[in-house]
Short mmCIF file of C-alpha atoms and ligand atoms in Angstrom, two decimals:
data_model
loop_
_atom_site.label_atom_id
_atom_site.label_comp_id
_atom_site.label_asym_id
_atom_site.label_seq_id
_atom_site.Cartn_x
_atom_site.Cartn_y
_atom_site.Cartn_z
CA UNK A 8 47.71 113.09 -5.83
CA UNK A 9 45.42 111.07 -8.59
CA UNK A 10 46.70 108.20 -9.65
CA UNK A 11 46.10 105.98 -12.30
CA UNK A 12 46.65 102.31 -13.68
CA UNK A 13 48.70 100.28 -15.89
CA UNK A 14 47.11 97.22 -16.86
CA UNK A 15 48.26 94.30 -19.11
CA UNK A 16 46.80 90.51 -19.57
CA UNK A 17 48.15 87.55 -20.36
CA UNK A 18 45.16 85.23 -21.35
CA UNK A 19 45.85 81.80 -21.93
CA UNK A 20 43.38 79.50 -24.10
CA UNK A 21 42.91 76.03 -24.31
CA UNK A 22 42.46 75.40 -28.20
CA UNK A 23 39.96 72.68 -29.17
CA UNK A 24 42.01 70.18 -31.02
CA UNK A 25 40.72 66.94 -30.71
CA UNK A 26 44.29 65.56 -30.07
CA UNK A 27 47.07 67.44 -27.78
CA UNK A 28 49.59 69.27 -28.78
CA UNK A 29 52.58 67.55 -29.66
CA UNK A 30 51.02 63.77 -29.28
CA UNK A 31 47.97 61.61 -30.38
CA UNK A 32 46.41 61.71 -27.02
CA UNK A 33 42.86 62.91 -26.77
CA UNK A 34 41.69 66.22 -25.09
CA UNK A 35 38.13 65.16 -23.83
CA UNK A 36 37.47 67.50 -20.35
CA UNK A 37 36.18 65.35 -17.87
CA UNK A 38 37.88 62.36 -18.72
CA UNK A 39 38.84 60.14 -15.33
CA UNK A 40 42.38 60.66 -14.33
CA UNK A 41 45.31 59.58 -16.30
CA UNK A 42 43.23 58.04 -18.93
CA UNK A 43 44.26 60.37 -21.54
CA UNK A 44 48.11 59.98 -21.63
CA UNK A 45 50.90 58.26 -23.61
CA UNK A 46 55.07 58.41 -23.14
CA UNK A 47 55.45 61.78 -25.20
CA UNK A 48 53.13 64.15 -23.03
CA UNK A 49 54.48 61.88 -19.47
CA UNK A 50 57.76 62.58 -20.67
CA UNK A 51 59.24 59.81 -20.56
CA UNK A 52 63.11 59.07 -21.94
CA UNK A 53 63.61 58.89 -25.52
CA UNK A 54 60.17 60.01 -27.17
CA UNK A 55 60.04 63.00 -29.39
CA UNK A 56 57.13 65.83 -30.16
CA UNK A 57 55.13 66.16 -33.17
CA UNK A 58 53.70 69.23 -33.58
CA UNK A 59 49.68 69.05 -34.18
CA UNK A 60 49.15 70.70 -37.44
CA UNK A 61 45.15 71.75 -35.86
CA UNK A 62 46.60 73.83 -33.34
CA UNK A 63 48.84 75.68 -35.34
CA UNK A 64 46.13 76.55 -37.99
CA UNK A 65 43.98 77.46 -34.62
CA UNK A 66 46.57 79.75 -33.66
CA UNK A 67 46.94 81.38 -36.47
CA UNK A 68 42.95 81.93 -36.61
CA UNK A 69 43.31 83.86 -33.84
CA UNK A 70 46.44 85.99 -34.52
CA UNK A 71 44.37 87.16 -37.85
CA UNK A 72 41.71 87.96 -35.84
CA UNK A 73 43.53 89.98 -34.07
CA UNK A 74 45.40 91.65 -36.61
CA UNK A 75 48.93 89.77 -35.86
CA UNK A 76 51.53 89.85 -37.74
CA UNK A 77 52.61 86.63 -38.24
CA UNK A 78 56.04 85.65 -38.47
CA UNK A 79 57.10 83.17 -40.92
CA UNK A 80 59.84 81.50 -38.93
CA UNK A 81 59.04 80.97 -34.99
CA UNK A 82 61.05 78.73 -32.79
CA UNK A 83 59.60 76.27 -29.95
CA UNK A 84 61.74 76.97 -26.38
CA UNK A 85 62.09 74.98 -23.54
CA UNK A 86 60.91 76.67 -20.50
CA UNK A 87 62.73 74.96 -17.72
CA UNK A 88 61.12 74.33 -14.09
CA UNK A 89 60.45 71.85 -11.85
CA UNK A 90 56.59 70.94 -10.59
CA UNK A 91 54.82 67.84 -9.83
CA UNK A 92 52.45 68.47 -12.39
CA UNK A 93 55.02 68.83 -15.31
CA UNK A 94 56.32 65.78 -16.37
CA UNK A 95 59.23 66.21 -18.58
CA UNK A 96 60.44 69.07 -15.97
CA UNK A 97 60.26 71.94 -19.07
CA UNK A 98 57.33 73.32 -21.15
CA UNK A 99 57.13 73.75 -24.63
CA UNK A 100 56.23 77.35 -25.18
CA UNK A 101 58.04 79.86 -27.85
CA UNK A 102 59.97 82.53 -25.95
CA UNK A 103 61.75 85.03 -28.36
CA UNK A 104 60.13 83.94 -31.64
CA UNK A 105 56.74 84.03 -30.75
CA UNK A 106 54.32 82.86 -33.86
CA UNK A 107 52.75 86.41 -34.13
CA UNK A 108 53.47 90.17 -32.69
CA UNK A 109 51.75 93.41 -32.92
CA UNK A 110 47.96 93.00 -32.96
CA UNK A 111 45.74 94.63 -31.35
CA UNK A 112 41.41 95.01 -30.82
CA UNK A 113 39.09 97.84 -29.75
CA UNK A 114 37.07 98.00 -26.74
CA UNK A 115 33.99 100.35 -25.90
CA UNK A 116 35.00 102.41 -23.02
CA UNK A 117 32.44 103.28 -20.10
CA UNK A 118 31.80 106.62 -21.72
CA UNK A 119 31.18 104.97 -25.28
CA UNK A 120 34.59 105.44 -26.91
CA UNK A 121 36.72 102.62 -28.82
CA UNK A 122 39.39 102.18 -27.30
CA UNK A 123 42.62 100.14 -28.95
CA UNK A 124 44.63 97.63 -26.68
CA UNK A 125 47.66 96.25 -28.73
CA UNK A 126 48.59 92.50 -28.74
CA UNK A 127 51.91 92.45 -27.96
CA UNK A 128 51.94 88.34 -28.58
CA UNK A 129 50.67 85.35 -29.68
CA UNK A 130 52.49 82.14 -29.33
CA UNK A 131 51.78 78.46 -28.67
CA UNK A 132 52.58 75.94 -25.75
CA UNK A 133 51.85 73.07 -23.70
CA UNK A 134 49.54 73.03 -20.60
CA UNK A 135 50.50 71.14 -18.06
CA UNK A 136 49.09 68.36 -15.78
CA UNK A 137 46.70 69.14 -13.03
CA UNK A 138 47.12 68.56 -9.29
CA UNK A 139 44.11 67.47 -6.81
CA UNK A 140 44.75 67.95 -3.14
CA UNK A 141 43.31 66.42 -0.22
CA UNK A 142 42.31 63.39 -2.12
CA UNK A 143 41.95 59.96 -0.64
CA UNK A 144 41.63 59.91 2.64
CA UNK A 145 41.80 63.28 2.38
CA UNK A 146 45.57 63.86 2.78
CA UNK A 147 47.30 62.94 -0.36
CA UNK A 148 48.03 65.32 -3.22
CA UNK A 149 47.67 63.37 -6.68
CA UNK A 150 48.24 64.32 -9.98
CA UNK A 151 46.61 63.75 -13.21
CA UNK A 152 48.16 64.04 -16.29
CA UNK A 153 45.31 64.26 -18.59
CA UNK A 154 45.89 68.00 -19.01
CA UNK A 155 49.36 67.84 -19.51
CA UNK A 156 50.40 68.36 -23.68
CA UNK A 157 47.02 70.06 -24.29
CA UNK A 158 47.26 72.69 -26.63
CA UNK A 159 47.22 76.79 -25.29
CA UNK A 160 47.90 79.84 -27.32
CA UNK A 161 49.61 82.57 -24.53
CA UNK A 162 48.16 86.24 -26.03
CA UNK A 163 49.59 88.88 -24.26
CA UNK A 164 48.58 92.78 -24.34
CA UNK A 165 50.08 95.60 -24.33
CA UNK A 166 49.43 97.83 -21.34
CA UNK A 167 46.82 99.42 -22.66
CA UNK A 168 44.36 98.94 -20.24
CA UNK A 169 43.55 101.50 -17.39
CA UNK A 170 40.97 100.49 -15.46
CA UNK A 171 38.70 97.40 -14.13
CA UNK A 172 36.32 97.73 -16.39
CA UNK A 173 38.34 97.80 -19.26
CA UNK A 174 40.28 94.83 -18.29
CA UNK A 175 36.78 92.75 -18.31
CA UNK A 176 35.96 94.55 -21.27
CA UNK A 177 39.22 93.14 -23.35
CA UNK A 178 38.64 89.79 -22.03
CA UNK A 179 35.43 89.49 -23.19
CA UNK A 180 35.95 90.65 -26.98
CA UNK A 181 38.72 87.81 -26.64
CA UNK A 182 36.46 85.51 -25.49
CA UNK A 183 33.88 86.35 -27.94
CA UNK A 184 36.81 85.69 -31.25
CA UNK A 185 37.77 82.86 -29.79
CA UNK A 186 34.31 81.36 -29.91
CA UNK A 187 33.38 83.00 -32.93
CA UNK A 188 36.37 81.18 -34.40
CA UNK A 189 35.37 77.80 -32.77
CA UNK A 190 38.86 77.66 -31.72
CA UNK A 191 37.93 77.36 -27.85
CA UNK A 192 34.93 76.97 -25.91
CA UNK A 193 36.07 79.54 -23.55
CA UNK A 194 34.85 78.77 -20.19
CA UNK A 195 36.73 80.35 -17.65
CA UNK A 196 35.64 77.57 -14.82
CA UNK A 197 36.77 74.58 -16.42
CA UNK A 198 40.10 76.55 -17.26
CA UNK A 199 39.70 76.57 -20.57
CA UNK A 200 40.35 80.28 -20.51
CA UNK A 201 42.70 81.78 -17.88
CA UNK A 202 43.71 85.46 -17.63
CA UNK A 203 47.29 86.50 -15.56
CA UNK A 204 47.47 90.50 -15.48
CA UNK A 205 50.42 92.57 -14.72
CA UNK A 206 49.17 96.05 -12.18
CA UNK A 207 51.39 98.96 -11.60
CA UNK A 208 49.65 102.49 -10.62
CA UNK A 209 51.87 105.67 -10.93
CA UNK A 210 51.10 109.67 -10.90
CA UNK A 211 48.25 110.74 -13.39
CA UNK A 212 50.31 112.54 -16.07
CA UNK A 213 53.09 110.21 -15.08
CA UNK A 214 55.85 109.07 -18.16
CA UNK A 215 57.01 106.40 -16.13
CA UNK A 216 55.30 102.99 -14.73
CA UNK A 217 55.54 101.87 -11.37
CA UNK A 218 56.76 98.33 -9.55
CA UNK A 219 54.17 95.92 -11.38
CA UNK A 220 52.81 92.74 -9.51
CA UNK A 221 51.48 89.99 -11.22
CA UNK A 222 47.74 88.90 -10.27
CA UNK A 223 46.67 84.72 -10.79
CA UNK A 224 43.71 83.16 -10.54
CA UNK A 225 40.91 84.90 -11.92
CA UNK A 226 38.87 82.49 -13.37
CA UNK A 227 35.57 84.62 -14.11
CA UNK A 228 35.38 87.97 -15.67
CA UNK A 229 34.00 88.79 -11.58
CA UNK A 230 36.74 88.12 -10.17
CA UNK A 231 39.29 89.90 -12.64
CA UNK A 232 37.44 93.13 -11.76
CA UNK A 233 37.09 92.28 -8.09
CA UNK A 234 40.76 91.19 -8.03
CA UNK A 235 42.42 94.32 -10.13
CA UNK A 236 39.93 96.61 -8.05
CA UNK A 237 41.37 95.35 -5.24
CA UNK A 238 45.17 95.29 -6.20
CA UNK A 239 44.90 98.60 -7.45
CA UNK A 240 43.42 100.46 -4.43
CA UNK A 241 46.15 98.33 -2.11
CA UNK A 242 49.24 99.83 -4.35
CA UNK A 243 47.79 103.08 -4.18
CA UNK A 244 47.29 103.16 -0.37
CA UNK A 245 50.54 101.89 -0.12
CA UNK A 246 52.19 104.94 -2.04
CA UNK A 247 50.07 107.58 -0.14
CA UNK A 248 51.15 106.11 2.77
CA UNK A 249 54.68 106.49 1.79
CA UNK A 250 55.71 102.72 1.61
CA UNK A 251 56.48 101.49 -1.62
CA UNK A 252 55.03 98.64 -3.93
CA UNK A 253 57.32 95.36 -4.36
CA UNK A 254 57.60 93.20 -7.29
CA UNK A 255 55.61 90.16 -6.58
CA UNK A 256 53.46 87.10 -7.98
CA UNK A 257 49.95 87.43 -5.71
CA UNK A 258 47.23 85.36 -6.09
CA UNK A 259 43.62 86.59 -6.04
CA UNK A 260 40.68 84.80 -3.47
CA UNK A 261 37.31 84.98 -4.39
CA UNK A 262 36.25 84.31 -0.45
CA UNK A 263 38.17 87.65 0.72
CA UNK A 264 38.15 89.46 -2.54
CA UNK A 265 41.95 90.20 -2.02
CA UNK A 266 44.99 89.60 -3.18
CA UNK A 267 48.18 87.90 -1.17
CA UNK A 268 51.32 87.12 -2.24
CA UNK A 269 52.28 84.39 -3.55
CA UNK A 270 56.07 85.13 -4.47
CA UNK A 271 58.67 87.50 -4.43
CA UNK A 272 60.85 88.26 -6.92
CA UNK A 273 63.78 87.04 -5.84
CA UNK A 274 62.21 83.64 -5.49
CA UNK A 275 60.98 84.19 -8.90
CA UNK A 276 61.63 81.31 -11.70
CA UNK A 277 64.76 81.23 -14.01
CA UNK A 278 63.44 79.34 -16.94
CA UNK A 279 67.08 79.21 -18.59
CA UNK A 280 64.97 79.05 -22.04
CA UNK A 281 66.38 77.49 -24.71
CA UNK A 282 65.98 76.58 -28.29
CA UNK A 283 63.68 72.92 -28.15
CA UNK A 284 66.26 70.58 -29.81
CA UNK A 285 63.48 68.39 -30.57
CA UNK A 286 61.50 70.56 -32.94
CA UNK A 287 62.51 72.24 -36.21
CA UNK A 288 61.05 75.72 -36.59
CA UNK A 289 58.18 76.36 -37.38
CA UNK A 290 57.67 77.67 -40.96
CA UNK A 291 54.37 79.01 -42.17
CA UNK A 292 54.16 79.68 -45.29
CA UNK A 293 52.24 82.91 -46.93
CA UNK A 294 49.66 81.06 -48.94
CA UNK A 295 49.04 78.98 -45.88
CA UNK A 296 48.51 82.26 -44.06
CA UNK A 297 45.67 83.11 -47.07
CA UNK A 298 44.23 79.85 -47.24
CA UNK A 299 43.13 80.40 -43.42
CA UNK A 300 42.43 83.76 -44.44
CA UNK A 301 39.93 83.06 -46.28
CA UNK A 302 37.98 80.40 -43.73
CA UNK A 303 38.15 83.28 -40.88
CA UNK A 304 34.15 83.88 -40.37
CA UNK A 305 32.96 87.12 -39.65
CA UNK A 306 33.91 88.27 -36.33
CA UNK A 307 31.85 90.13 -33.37
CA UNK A 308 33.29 93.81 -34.40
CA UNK A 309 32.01 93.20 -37.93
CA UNK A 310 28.79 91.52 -37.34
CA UNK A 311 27.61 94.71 -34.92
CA UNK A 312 29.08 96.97 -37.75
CA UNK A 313 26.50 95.29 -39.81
CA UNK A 314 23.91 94.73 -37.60
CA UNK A 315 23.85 98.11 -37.08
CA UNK A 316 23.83 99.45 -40.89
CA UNK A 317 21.52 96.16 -42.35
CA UNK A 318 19.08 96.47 -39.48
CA UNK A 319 19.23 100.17 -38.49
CA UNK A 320 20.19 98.64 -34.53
CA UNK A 321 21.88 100.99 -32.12
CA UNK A 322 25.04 100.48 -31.46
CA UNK A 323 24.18 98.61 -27.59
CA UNK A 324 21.63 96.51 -29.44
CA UNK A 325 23.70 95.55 -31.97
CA UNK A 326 26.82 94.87 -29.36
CA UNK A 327 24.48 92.54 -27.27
CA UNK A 328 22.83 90.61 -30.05
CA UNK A 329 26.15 90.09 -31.60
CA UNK A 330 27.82 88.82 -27.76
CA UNK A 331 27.16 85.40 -29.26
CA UNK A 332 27.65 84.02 -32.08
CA UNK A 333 23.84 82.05 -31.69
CA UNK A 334 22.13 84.74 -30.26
CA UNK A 335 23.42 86.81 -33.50
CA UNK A 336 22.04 83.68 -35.72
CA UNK A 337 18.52 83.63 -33.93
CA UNK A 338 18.53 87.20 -34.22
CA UNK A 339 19.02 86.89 -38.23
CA UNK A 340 16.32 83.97 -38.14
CA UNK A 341 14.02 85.55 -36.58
CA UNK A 342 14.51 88.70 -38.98
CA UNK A 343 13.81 86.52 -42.33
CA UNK A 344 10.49 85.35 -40.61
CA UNK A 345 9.14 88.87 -39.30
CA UNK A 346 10.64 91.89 -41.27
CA UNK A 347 10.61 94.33 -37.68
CA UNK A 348 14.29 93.92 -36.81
CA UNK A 349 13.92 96.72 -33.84
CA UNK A 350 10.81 94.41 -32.72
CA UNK A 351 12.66 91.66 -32.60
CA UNK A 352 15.44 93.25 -30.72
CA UNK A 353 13.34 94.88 -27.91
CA UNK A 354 11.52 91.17 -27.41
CA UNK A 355 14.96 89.13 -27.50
CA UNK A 356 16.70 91.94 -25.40
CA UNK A 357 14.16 92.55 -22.67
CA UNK A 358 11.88 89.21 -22.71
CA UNK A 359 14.15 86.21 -24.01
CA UNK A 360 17.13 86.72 -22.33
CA UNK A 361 15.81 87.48 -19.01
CA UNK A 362 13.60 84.56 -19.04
CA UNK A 363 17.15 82.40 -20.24
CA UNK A 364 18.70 84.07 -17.40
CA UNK A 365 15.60 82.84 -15.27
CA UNK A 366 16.06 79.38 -16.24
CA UNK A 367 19.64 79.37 -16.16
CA UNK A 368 19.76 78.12 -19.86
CA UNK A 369 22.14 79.59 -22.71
CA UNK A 370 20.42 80.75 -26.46
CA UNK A 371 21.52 77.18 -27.80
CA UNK A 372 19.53 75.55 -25.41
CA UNK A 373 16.04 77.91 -25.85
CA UNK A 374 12.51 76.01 -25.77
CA UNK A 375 11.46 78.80 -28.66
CA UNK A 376 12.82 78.49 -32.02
CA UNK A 377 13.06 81.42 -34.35
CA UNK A 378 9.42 80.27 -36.17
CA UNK A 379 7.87 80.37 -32.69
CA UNK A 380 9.09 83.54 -31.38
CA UNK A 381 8.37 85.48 -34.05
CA UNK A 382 4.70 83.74 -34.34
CA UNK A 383 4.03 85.51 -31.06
CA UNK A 384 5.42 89.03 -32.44
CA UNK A 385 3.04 88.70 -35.31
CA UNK A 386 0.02 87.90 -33.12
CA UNK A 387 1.30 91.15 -31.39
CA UNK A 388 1.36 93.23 -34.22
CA UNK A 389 -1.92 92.28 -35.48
CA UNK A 390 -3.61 93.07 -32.08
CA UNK A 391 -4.50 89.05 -31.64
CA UNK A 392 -3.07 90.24 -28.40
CA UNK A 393 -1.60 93.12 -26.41
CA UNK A 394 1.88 93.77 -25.69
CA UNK A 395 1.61 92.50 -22.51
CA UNK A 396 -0.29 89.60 -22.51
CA UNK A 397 2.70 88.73 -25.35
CA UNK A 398 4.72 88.28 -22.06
CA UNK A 399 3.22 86.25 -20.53
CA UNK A 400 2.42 83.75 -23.42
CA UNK A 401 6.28 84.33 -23.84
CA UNK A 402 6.52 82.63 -20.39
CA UNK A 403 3.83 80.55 -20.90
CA UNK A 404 5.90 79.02 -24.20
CA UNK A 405 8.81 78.68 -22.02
CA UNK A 406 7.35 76.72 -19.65
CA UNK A 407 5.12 74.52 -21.58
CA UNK A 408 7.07 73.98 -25.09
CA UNK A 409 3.77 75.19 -26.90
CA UNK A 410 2.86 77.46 -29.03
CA UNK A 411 1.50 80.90 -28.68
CA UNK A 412 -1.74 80.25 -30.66
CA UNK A 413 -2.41 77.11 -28.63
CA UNK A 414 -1.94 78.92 -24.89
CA UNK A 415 -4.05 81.86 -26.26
CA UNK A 416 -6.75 79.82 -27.54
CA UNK A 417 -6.52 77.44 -24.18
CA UNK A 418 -6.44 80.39 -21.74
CA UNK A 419 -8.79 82.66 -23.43
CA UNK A 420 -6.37 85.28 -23.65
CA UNK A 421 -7.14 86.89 -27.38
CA UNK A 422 -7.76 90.39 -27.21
CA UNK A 423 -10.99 92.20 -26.88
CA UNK A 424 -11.80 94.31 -29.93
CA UNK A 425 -15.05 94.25 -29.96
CA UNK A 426 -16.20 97.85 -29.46
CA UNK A 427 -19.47 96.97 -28.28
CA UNK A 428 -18.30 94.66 -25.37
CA UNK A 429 -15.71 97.09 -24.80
CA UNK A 430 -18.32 100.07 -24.54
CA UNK A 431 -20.39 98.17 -22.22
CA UNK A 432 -17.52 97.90 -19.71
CA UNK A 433 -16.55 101.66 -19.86
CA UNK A 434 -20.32 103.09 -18.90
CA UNK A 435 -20.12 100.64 -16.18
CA UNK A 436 -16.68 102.07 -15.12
CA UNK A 437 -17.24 105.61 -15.69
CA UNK A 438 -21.03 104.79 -13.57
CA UNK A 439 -18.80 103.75 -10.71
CA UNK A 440 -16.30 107.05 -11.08
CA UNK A 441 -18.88 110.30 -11.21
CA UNK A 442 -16.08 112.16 -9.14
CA UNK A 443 -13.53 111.77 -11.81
CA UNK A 444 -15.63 111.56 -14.68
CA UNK A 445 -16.31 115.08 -13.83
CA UNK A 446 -12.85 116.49 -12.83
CA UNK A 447 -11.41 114.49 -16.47
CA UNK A 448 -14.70 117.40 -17.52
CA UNK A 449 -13.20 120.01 -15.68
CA UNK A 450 -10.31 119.94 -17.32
CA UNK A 451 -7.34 117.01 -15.56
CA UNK A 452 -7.54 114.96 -18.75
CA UNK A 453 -4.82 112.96 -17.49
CA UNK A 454 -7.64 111.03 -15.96
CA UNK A 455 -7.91 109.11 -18.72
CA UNK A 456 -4.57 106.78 -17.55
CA UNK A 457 -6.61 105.95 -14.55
CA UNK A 458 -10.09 104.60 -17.06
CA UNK A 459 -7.59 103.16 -19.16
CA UNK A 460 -5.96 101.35 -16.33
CA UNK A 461 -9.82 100.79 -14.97
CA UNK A 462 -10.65 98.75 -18.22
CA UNK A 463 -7.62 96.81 -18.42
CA UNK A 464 -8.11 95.38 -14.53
CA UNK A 465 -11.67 95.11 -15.36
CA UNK A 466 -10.77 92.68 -18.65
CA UNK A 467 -7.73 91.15 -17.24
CA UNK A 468 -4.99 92.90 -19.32
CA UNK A 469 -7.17 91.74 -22.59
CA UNK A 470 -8.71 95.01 -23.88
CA UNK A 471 -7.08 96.40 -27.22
CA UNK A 472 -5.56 99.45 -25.21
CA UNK A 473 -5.74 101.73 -28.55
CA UNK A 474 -9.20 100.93 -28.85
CA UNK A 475 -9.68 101.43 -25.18
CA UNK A 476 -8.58 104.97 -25.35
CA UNK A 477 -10.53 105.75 -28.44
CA UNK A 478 -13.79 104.59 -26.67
CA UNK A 479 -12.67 106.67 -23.77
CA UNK A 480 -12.12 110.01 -25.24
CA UNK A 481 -15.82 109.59 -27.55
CA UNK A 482 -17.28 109.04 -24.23
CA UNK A 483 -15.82 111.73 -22.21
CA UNK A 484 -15.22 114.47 -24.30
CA UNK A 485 -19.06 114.00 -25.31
ZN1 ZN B 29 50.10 61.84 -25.08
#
């Protein structure tokens, strides 16, 4: 029997208020323990919330981008449990009147379809504190409160997803409008973005979804795959084998790549929600909604529309230069300096990242500015210098912090057009090469990759390769 999956997320994300979410405290990550903390997010007896008026205009960013619907009137809950980590013993979180419903984004599917996933969710809560075990002298569990009241927005999918790859795919065009939006700085390490998903496999064809368990800690788009590749194939084994799947909490770990359980259902949290008595509703207001409207920048889906129609990019050119918000900016610098937007592309795609991947650096942090990079593409184009040796200056500019004219001039790299040098070096090599001088005669003109390739060791990469082959062919075919 083929089976397939049913995959939904639950993505948390830290937003980047500069103050928490229902107090004054500040939200710097890092911070030593404790530090950033004040009776309303410790909980203590008799304080009340404010709501931070930041993270609601945050959230709302976000359910816009996402095509919410946003309700007018949503309600703040108390989510009831006890941990050492949660001061007050409940979390503020919206349960049945979340602040948006019914969104939704597209994905590009391995075989190049869009795919929609719908947004069942948005709402906003409270994280809460963090604990660190095996402090001290290495057996006490502390706790530090820092994290506690920070400001999350809980987006929760429909589920739309099938497979692994789709799941990572979801998460990352999340990841992607959050930052766009500036709203959160999305690193998955630090916890700034978290992603929960909810597996159940059933018969291909199927109406019906299986027993769902619910997969934690998957903090890098890795390990989501790693984990939901893992959870899938162990519910499916356990159906061919005739057993059955049970409703459970596991937790993924990166050393095994499995899953384990974590908790059953019957041990499962009652939150006994409740209205918070604390906090009015919350009430936006539809001009409110317009005003942020209006401030929403253009997002990832649109820039790669446009990308694609302004600078005639394909679509996976397009999708990569427009994975980051920067990368997308140097990409439209670079254009207004050098008018070859598929030039550009190739270089940033194939040179500039990998050597940013080489160095472990991200596009805001790059040696080469727009004005620099594209210097190099224009001593390119005017045959200063091949293709290749436009690598290695690339590299060279990397390393060094200089410009392309300066290493070319210091290395002696310019190009050799001078026919006359040029010819002198091809009688020498076809001297050397009688055999295949004559068989390129007799008729295997492919030969003429091997002078080429003769000429270019012979120069060091530095002959004008189109003037190479001209030279060539006069002399050969004479
Ligand atoms: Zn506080």
């Amino acid at each position: 029997m083929e089976y397939e999956a049913v995959i939904g997320l639950e993505v948390h994300a830290q937003l980047l208020t500069r103050s928490k979410l229902f107090c004054g405290c500040a939200t710097v990550f890092g911070s030593p323990p404790n530090t950033q903390v004040c009776p309303v997010c410790l909980g203590m007896p008799g304080v009340l919330p404010v709501i931070n008026e930041k993270a609601v205009e945050y959230a709302i960013k976000m359910a816009l981008a996402t095509e919410c619907r946003i309700n007018e009137r949503s309600v703040f809950a108390r989510k009831n449990y006890f941990y050492p980590d949660l001061p007050k013993g409940y979390q503020i979180s919206q349960y049945d009147e979340p602040l948006a419903e019914g969104g939704h984004i597209d994905i590009e599917t391995a075989d190049g379809k869009t795919k929609r996933i719908g947004i069942t969710r948005i709402h906003i809560e409270e994280d809460a504190g963090k604990l660190l075990h095996g402090e001290g002298d290495g057996e006490a569990s502390l706790v530090d409160f820092n994290r506690a009241g920070m400001p999350l927005i809980e987006i929760v999918s429909e589920p739309h997803i099938s497979t692994p790859e789709e799941a990572v795919s979801y998460l990352k065009a999340l990841r992607d409008i959050l930052l766009y939006l500036e709203i959160c700085d999305g690193n998955m390490q630090e916890g700034s973005l978290r992603c929960d998903a909810n597996v159940s496999v059933r018969p291909v064809g199927s109406k019906e979804f299986g027993t769902k368990t619910e997969v934690k800690n998957m903090n890098s788009f890795k390990f989501l795959k790693d984990a939901l590749t893992y959870e899938i194939g162990r519910q499916i084994s356990l159906l061919e084998s005739g057993e059955r799947v049970v409703q459970e909490t596991r937790l993924f770990e990166p050393s095994t790549g499995k899953t384990r359980s974590m908790r059953s259902k019957e041990e499962a949290h009652d939150y006994r929600y409740f209205p918070e008595p604390d906090l009015l509703p919350l009430v936006v207001e539809q001009e409110e909604i317009e005003a942020i409207m209006v401030m929403l920048p253009e997002l990832p889906a649109q820039k790669k529309e446009r990308f694609m129609k302004e600078y005639g990019l394909p679509s996976y050119d397009a999708g990569i230069l427009t994975s980051s918000k920067r990368l997308a900016d140097f990409y439209e610098e670079c254009v207004r300096l050098f008018e070859e937007p598929k030039t550009i592309s190739n270089w940033i795609m194939s040179e500039l990242l990998r050597l940013l991947k080489e160095h472990n650096i991200s596009i805001e942090e790059t040696p080469i500015g727009a004005d620099r990079f594209t210097a190099l593409l224009k001593l390119v184009r005017e045959g200063k210098i091949s293709g290749k040796i436009g690598k290695e200056v690339l590299e060279e500019m990397f390393a060094t912090g200089k410009d392309a004219q300066t290493i070319i001039e210091e290395k002696g790299l310019s190009q050799i057009s001078d026919e006359s040098e040029l010819l002198t070096i091809i009688d020498k090599i076809l001297e050397e090469n009688p055999e295949n001088v004559e068989r390129y005669r007799a008729g295997k003109t492919k030969l003429i990759g091997f002078f080429v390739g003769e000429v270019m060791k012979a120069t060091r990469g530095k002959a004008n390769p189109q003037l190479v082959n001209k030279l060539l062919k006069e002399r050969l075919d004479k």
